[in-house]
Amino acid sequence: MAAEPVIRLRQVRRGADVLNDTFRLLRQNYAAVGKSLLFIVGPVVVLSSMSGAMIQLIGFTFSPDVASQAEIISSGVSLLVMVLVAVVLSLAAGVLAVAVVNGAVVLYQDRGPGGFDVRDVWMLAKARFWKILGTVLLLGLCFAVSLVIVFIPCLGGVGYLVGAVYFAVALSPLFMVLVREEVGIIDGMRRSRYLVKGHWWPTFGVLAVAGLIYLLMGTVFTLPYYVALFVTGLHTVEAQSVSAVYSLLLVGTSVLASVGSTLLYSIPLTAASIQYFSLVEHKERTGLLAQIEALEAGAAEAPPPPFFPADGFGAAPGEGAAYGGGQDA
């Protein structure tokens, strides 16, 4: 089977084309992207999911009615520490996933399919990790502070939801801007809003469909976890404790759900990255200009065509007789 052609990222695309190229790019680079997510993000995801499962097990087994005050305080402190660890690990896993996928797309543009490996992705993701982490924390703070809108009577909740969706779409190219263009966080936000301006609805459509695909495919990994959670809850009600078998089942399905979701998270992230290139081309035509420059450079390097004047002088061999140049006087 012939290899798929390299995807030219800098071109104008419709929504369906963005999604098609998303799966094409992931298919061409499934080994590099998959291994990068498993080896770089996977360990953090496993620890995070295990922490979350342990929190649920503590919730199943702890009974404040029969526990002493000292046991309640000790369990509360342990639970708080476990929650903080789970939150930090989840945040680190999300930031690493963003850095890995966007880094892989950048490397694909620079080197083509098969031109990079896990080490290359790690080096780029490590260089962008802190900037992406700072961006996530800043955005989280902004969305948290704006929660005060919810307390406005009548339409406060609706207004917050509409505003959150609007700004989430308007800033969707932000991570790719940070990785590809290497600008600051504030400049990256301005750049993202500039790119999405006039193309908000197409961008929303791409992200919505990609997110829906992610959720539907993710049920394959998350459904076993919810079944295990339900069964463990029923068993705890009857036995007042969680057996080792159910504990392992809950932890194992939690790890499976988290790792599977992390791998599938590459779909919406890649779709947002390809939409970024489409928006750049809409606004600036950089890909078209690069093609024109390449054509002009190729034309300048090519030898000039032969010049055949109408009077026969300088004609190619065998063609001078047609003009009388080859006859004796």
Short mmCIF file of C-alpha atoms in Angstrom, two decimals:
data_model
loop_
_atom_site.label_atom_id
_atom_site.label_comp_id
_atom_site.label_asym_id
_atom_site.label_seq_id
_atom_site.Cartn_x
_atom_site.Cartn_y
_atom_site.Cartn_z
CA MET A 1 0.00 0.00 0.00
CA ALA A 2 1.33 3.42 -0.94
CA ALA A 3 2.10 5.78 1.93
CA GLU A 4 -0.35 8.61 2.59
CA PRO A 5 0.82 12.02 1.36
CA VAL A 6 2.09 14.46 3.94
CA ILE A 7 -0.66 16.73 5.26
CA ARG A 8 -0.10 20.38 4.42
CA LEU A 9 -1.21 21.98 7.67
CA ARG A 10 -1.24 25.62 6.55
CA GLN A 11 -4.32 25.65 4.36
CA VAL A 12 -7.91 26.82 4.63
CA ARG A 13 -10.25 24.01 5.69
CA ARG A 14 -13.92 23.48 6.28
CA GLY A 15 -15.05 21.76 9.48
CA ALA A 16 -15.27 18.33 7.89
CA ASP A 17 -11.78 18.73 6.40
CA VAL A 18 -10.37 19.62 9.83
CA LEU A 19 -11.80 16.42 11.32
CA ASN A 20 -10.64 14.29 8.38
CA ASP A 21 -7.10 15.64 8.63
CA THR A 22 -7.20 15.15 12.40
CA PHE A 23 -7.66 11.41 11.99
CA ARG A 24 -5.22 11.30 9.07
CA LEU A 25 -2.51 12.95 11.13
CA LEU A 26 -3.12 10.65 14.11
CA ARG A 27 -3.15 7.62 11.81
CA GLN A 28 0.15 8.61 10.22
CA ASN A 29 1.77 9.20 13.60
CA TYR A 30 -0.06 6.75 15.86
CA ALA A 31 3.20 5.17 17.05
CA ALA A 32 4.98 8.41 17.95
CA VAL A 33 1.91 10.10 19.47
CA GLY A 34 0.66 6.98 21.25
CA LYS A 35 4.04 6.11 22.73
CA SER A 36 4.59 9.72 23.78
CA LEU A 37 1.27 9.81 25.61
CA LEU A 38 1.86 6.42 27.24
CA PHE A 39 5.47 6.98 28.30
CA ILE A 40 5.33 10.69 29.16
CA VAL A 41 1.77 11.24 30.37
CA GLY A 42 0.86 7.65 31.27
CA PRO A 43 2.78 7.33 34.58
CA VAL A 44 1.28 10.57 35.92
CA VAL A 45 -2.19 9.49 34.80
CA VAL A 46 -1.84 6.12 36.54
CA LEU A 47 -0.80 7.75 39.82
CA SER A 48 -3.62 10.28 39.52
CA SER A 49 -6.27 7.63 38.85
CA MET A 50 -4.99 5.46 41.71
CA SER A 51 -5.22 8.45 44.05
CA GLY A 52 -8.80 9.09 42.94
CA ALA A 53 -9.73 5.44 43.45
CA MET A 54 -8.22 5.46 46.95
CA ILE A 55 -10.28 8.54 47.82
CA GLN A 56 -13.44 6.69 46.79
CA LEU A 57 -12.44 3.62 48.80
CA ILE A 58 -11.91 5.80 51.88
CA GLY A 59 -15.36 7.28 51.33
CA PHE A 60 -16.89 3.79 51.08
CA THR A 61 -15.28 2.46 54.27
CA PHE A 62 -15.32 5.50 56.56
CA SER A 63 -18.26 5.70 58.96
CA PRO A 64 -18.26 8.82 61.17
CA ASP A 65 -21.06 7.38 63.36
CA VAL A 66 -18.81 4.69 64.87
CA ALA A 67 -15.44 6.46 64.60
CA SER A 68 -13.82 8.35 67.46
CA GLN A 69 -12.96 12.04 67.21
CA ALA A 70 -9.26 11.21 66.75
CA GLU A 71 -10.09 8.78 63.92
CA ILE A 72 -12.31 11.37 62.25
CA ILE A 73 -9.54 13.99 62.36
CA SER A 74 -6.90 11.52 61.12
CA SER A 75 -9.14 10.32 58.27
CA GLY A 76 -10.02 13.90 57.37
CA VAL A 77 -6.36 14.90 57.16
CA SER A 78 -5.49 11.80 55.12
CA LEU A 79 -8.41 12.45 52.79
CA LEU A 80 -7.41 16.10 52.33
CA VAL A 81 -3.81 15.14 51.51
CA MET A 82 -5.02 12.49 49.07
CA VAL A 83 -7.33 14.99 47.35
CA LEU A 84 -4.52 17.53 46.99
CA VAL A 85 -2.21 14.87 45.54
CA ALA A 86 -4.92 13.76 43.09
CA VAL A 87 -5.59 17.37 42.00
CA VAL A 88 -1.90 18.12 41.45
CA LEU A 89 -1.35 14.89 39.51
CA SER A 90 -4.47 15.46 37.39
CA LEU A 91 -3.33 19.00 36.58
CA ALA A 92 0.16 17.78 35.66
CA ALA A 93 -1.28 15.02 33.47
CA GLY A 94 -3.54 17.43 31.62
CA VAL A 95 -0.74 19.92 31.00
CA LEU A 96 1.59 17.16 29.80
CA ALA A 97 -1.07 15.83 27.43
CA VAL A 98 -1.55 19.29 25.92
CA ALA A 99 2.21 19.79 25.56
CA VAL A 100 2.76 16.34 24.04
CA VAL A 101 -0.01 16.49 21.43
CA ASN A 102 0.69 20.06 20.34
CA GLY A 103 4.41 19.34 20.31
CA ALA A 104 3.83 16.31 18.11
CA VAL A 105 1.82 18.41 15.63
CA VAL A 106 4.61 21.02 15.49
CA LEU A 107 7.21 18.29 14.90
CA TYR A 108 5.01 16.80 12.19
CA GLN A 109 4.88 20.15 10.41
CA ASP A 110 8.65 20.58 10.66
CA ARG A 111 9.77 17.01 9.93
CA GLY A 112 6.85 15.10 8.43
CA PRO A 113 5.50 11.67 9.43
CA GLY A 114 8.13 9.38 10.93
CA GLY A 115 10.54 12.28 11.39
CA PHE A 116 10.30 12.39 15.18
CA ASP A 117 10.10 10.05 18.14
CA VAL A 118 9.25 10.06 21.84
CA ARG A 119 12.51 11.76 22.79
CA ASP A 120 11.84 14.65 20.38
CA VAL A 121 8.31 15.08 21.73
CA TRP A 122 9.59 14.97 25.31
CA MET A 123 12.19 17.66 24.70
CA LEU A 124 9.61 20.01 23.17
CA ALA A 125 6.95 19.22 25.80
CA LYS A 126 9.44 19.80 28.61
CA ALA A 127 10.42 23.17 27.16
CA ARG A 128 6.77 24.32 26.99
CA PHE A 129 5.47 22.67 30.19
CA TRP A 130 5.74 25.63 32.57
CA LYS A 131 4.27 28.13 30.13
CA ILE A 132 1.28 25.85 29.49
CA LEU A 133 0.90 25.21 33.23
CA GLY A 134 0.91 28.96 33.93
CA THR A 135 -1.70 29.44 31.21
CA VAL A 136 -3.96 26.74 32.65
CA LEU A 137 -3.69 28.21 36.15
CA LEU A 138 -4.41 31.73 34.88
CA LEU A 139 -7.43 30.58 32.89
CA GLY A 140 -8.68 28.55 35.84
CA LEU A 141 -8.37 31.59 38.09
CA CYS A 142 -10.25 33.76 35.60
CA PHE A 143 -13.10 31.27 35.27
CA ALA A 144 -13.22 30.80 39.06
CA VAL A 145 -13.38 34.54 39.78
CA SER A 146 -16.08 35.02 37.15
CA LEU A 147 -18.26 32.49 39.02
CA VAL A 148 -19.68 35.45 40.95
CA ILE A 149 -21.88 36.00 37.89
CA VAL A 150 -23.80 32.86 38.85
CA PHE A 151 -25.20 34.63 41.94
CA ILE A 152 -26.84 37.33 39.83
CA PRO A 153 -30.61 36.69 39.98
CA CYS A 154 -32.47 35.20 37.04
CA LEU A 155 -29.96 34.77 34.22
CA GLY A 156 -26.70 34.66 36.16
CA GLY A 157 -26.07 30.96 35.58
CA VAL A 158 -27.01 31.16 31.93
CA GLY A 159 -24.80 34.21 31.43
CA TYR A 160 -21.82 32.45 33.02
CA LEU A 161 -22.33 29.37 30.85
CA VAL A 162 -22.62 31.40 27.65
CA GLY A 163 -19.57 33.49 28.54
CA ALA A 164 -17.52 30.41 29.47
CA VAL A 165 -18.33 28.70 26.17
CA TYR A 166 -17.59 31.84 24.17
CA PHE A 167 -14.18 32.43 25.73
CA ALA A 168 -13.29 28.73 25.66
CA VAL A 169 -13.79 28.72 21.89
CA ALA A 170 -12.14 32.14 21.41
CA LEU A 171 -9.04 30.91 23.26
CA SER A 172 -9.00 27.40 21.77
CA PRO A 173 -5.91 28.08 19.56
CA LEU A 174 -4.01 29.39 22.59
CA PHE A 175 -1.94 26.30 23.38
CA MET A 176 -0.91 25.85 19.76
CA VAL A 177 0.03 29.53 19.60
CA LEU A 178 2.24 29.09 22.68
CA VAL A 179 3.94 25.99 21.28
CA ARG A 180 4.28 27.03 17.62
CA GLU A 181 4.81 30.78 17.84
CA GLU A 182 6.60 30.90 21.22
CA VAL A 183 4.88 34.06 22.46
CA GLY A 184 3.95 35.08 25.99
CA ILE A 185 0.68 34.11 27.65
CA ILE A 186 -1.04 37.48 27.31
CA ASP A 187 0.16 37.94 23.72
CA GLY A 188 -1.01 34.40 23.02
CA MET A 189 -4.50 35.24 24.28
CA ARG A 190 -4.66 38.32 22.07
CA ARG A 191 -3.41 36.28 19.13
CA SER A 192 -6.01 33.56 19.72
CA ARG A 193 -8.91 35.99 19.85
CA TYR A 194 -7.63 37.66 16.67
CA LEU A 195 -7.50 34.34 14.83
CA VAL A 196 -10.96 33.19 15.94
CA LYS A 197 -12.61 36.56 15.29
CA GLY A 198 -14.98 36.13 12.36
CA HIS A 199 -14.64 32.32 12.55
CA TRP A 200 -16.16 31.59 15.96
CA TRP A 201 -19.00 29.38 14.80
CA PRO A 202 -16.87 27.13 12.52
CA THR A 203 -14.36 26.76 15.36
CA PHE A 204 -17.15 25.95 17.80
CA GLY A 205 -18.50 23.32 15.40
CA VAL A 206 -15.10 21.64 15.01
CA LEU A 207 -14.51 21.54 18.77
CA ALA A 208 -18.04 20.35 19.54
CA VAL A 209 -17.90 17.45 17.07
CA ALA A 210 -14.38 16.48 18.14
CA GLY A 211 -15.44 16.60 21.79
CA LEU A 212 -18.51 14.46 21.07
CA ILE A 213 -16.36 11.88 19.29
CA TYR A 214 -14.01 11.88 22.28
CA LEU A 215 -16.86 11.30 24.73
CA LEU A 216 -18.49 8.54 22.68
CA MET A 217 -15.26 6.65 22.11
CA GLY A 218 -14.29 7.18 25.74
CA THR A 219 -17.28 5.16 26.97
CA VAL A 220 -15.40 2.02 25.93
CA PHE A 221 -12.88 2.78 28.70
CA THR A 222 -15.06 4.55 31.28
CA LEU A 223 -18.05 2.18 31.29
CA PRO A 224 -16.17 -0.66 33.09
CA TYR A 225 -15.12 1.83 35.78
CA TYR A 226 -18.68 2.97 36.46
CA VAL A 227 -19.86 -0.63 36.59
CA ALA A 228 -17.10 -1.44 39.08
CA LEU A 229 -17.98 1.65 41.12
CA PHE A 230 -21.65 0.60 41.25
CA VAL A 231 -20.84 -2.98 42.21
CA THR A 232 -18.36 -1.86 44.87
CA GLY A 233 -20.95 0.50 46.34
CA LEU A 234 -23.54 -2.29 46.58
CA HIS A 235 -21.02 -4.66 48.16
CA THR A 236 -20.02 -2.02 50.73
CA VAL A 237 -23.63 -1.48 51.80
CA GLU A 238 -24.04 -5.20 52.43
CA ALA A 239 -20.64 -6.01 53.96
CA GLN A 240 -19.79 -2.63 55.58
CA SER A 241 -16.28 -2.97 54.09
CA VAL A 242 -14.54 -3.27 50.75
CA SER A 243 -12.79 -6.55 50.01
CA ALA A 244 -9.41 -6.70 48.31
CA VAL A 245 -11.00 -8.04 45.14
CA TYR A 246 -13.36 -5.09 44.79
CA SER A 247 -10.61 -2.65 45.73
CA LEU A 248 -8.37 -4.00 42.96
CA LEU A 249 -11.29 -4.00 40.54
CA LEU A 250 -12.06 -0.36 41.27
CA VAL A 251 -8.42 0.75 41.03
CA GLY A 252 -7.81 -1.30 37.86
CA THR A 253 -10.85 0.03 36.00
CA SER A 254 -10.01 3.56 37.16
CA VAL A 255 -6.52 3.26 35.68
CA LEU A 256 -7.96 1.80 32.45
CA ALA A 257 -10.46 4.66 32.13
CA SER A 258 -7.82 7.32 32.78
CA VAL A 259 -5.23 5.90 30.37
CA GLY A 260 -7.82 5.33 27.65
CA SER A 261 -9.22 8.84 28.07
CA THR A 262 -5.71 10.27 27.87
CA LEU A 263 -5.04 8.52 24.57
CA LEU A 264 -8.38 9.66 23.14
CA TYR A 265 -7.77 13.21 24.37
CA SER A 266 -5.42 13.52 21.41
CA ILE A 267 -8.49 13.78 19.13
CA PRO A 268 -9.89 17.15 20.33
CA LEU A 269 -6.37 18.51 20.92
CA THR A 270 -5.28 17.63 17.39
CA ALA A 271 -8.51 19.03 15.94
CA ALA A 272 -7.90 22.33 17.76
CA SER A 273 -4.32 22.39 16.46
CA ILE A 274 -5.34 21.84 12.84
CA GLN A 275 -8.08 24.44 13.21
CA TYR A 276 -5.35 26.85 14.37
CA PHE A 277 -3.46 26.38 11.10
CA SER A 278 -6.67 26.86 9.13
CA LEU A 279 -7.39 30.10 10.99
CA VAL A 280 -3.86 31.38 10.40
CA GLU A 281 -4.29 30.69 6.69
CA HIS A 282 -7.66 32.45 6.69
CA LYS A 283 -6.13 35.54 8.25
CA GLU A 284 -2.62 35.69 6.84
CA ARG A 285 -2.32 33.31 3.87
CA THR A 286 1.14 32.27 5.05
CA GLY A 287 0.89 28.84 3.44
CA LEU A 288 -0.15 30.31 0.09
CA LEU A 289 2.66 32.87 0.21
CA ALA A 290 5.16 30.13 1.00
CA GLN A 291 3.98 28.13 -2.02
CA ILE A 292 4.28 31.18 -4.28
CA GLU A 293 7.79 31.88 -3.00
CA ALA A 294 8.77 28.25 -3.59
CA LEU A 295 7.45 28.40 -7.15
CA GLU A 296 9.29 31.66 -7.80
CA ALA A 297 12.51 30.21 -6.38
CA GLY A 298 12.16 27.14 -8.56
CA ALA A 299 11.54 29.27 -11.64
CA ALA A 300 14.61 31.40 -10.89
CA GLU A 301 16.83 28.34 -10.60
CA ALA A 302 15.55 26.72 -13.81
CA PRO A 303 17.57 27.37 -17.04
CA PRO A 304 15.96 29.85 -19.46
CA PRO A 305 14.11 28.37 -22.45
CA PRO A 306 15.87 28.46 -25.86
CA PHE A 307 15.21 31.55 -27.95
CA PHE A 308 14.36 31.01 -31.61
CA PRO A 309 14.06 34.28 -33.54
CA ALA A 310 11.69 34.44 -36.46
CA ASP A 311 14.51 35.02 -38.99
CA GLY A 312 16.12 31.68 -38.26
CA PHE A 313 19.30 32.99 -36.60
CA GLY A 314 20.15 30.95 -33.58
CA ALA A 315 17.66 28.25 -34.56
CA ALA A 316 18.09 24.77 -33.19
CA PRO A 317 19.97 22.27 -35.41
CA GLY A 318 17.80 20.98 -38.22
CA GLU A 319 15.36 23.87 -37.92
CA GLY A 320 17.31 26.60 -39.80
CA ALA A 321 16.35 25.26 -43.25
CA ALA A 322 12.78 26.15 -42.54
CA TYR A 323 13.84 29.81 -42.56
CA GLY A 324 16.35 29.48 -45.44
CA GLY A 325 19.33 29.78 -43.09
CA GLY A 326 20.72 26.40 -44.16
CA GLN A 327 20.75 27.02 -47.97
CA ASP A 328 23.80 28.12 -49.96
CA ALA A 329 23.56 31.32 -51.84
#
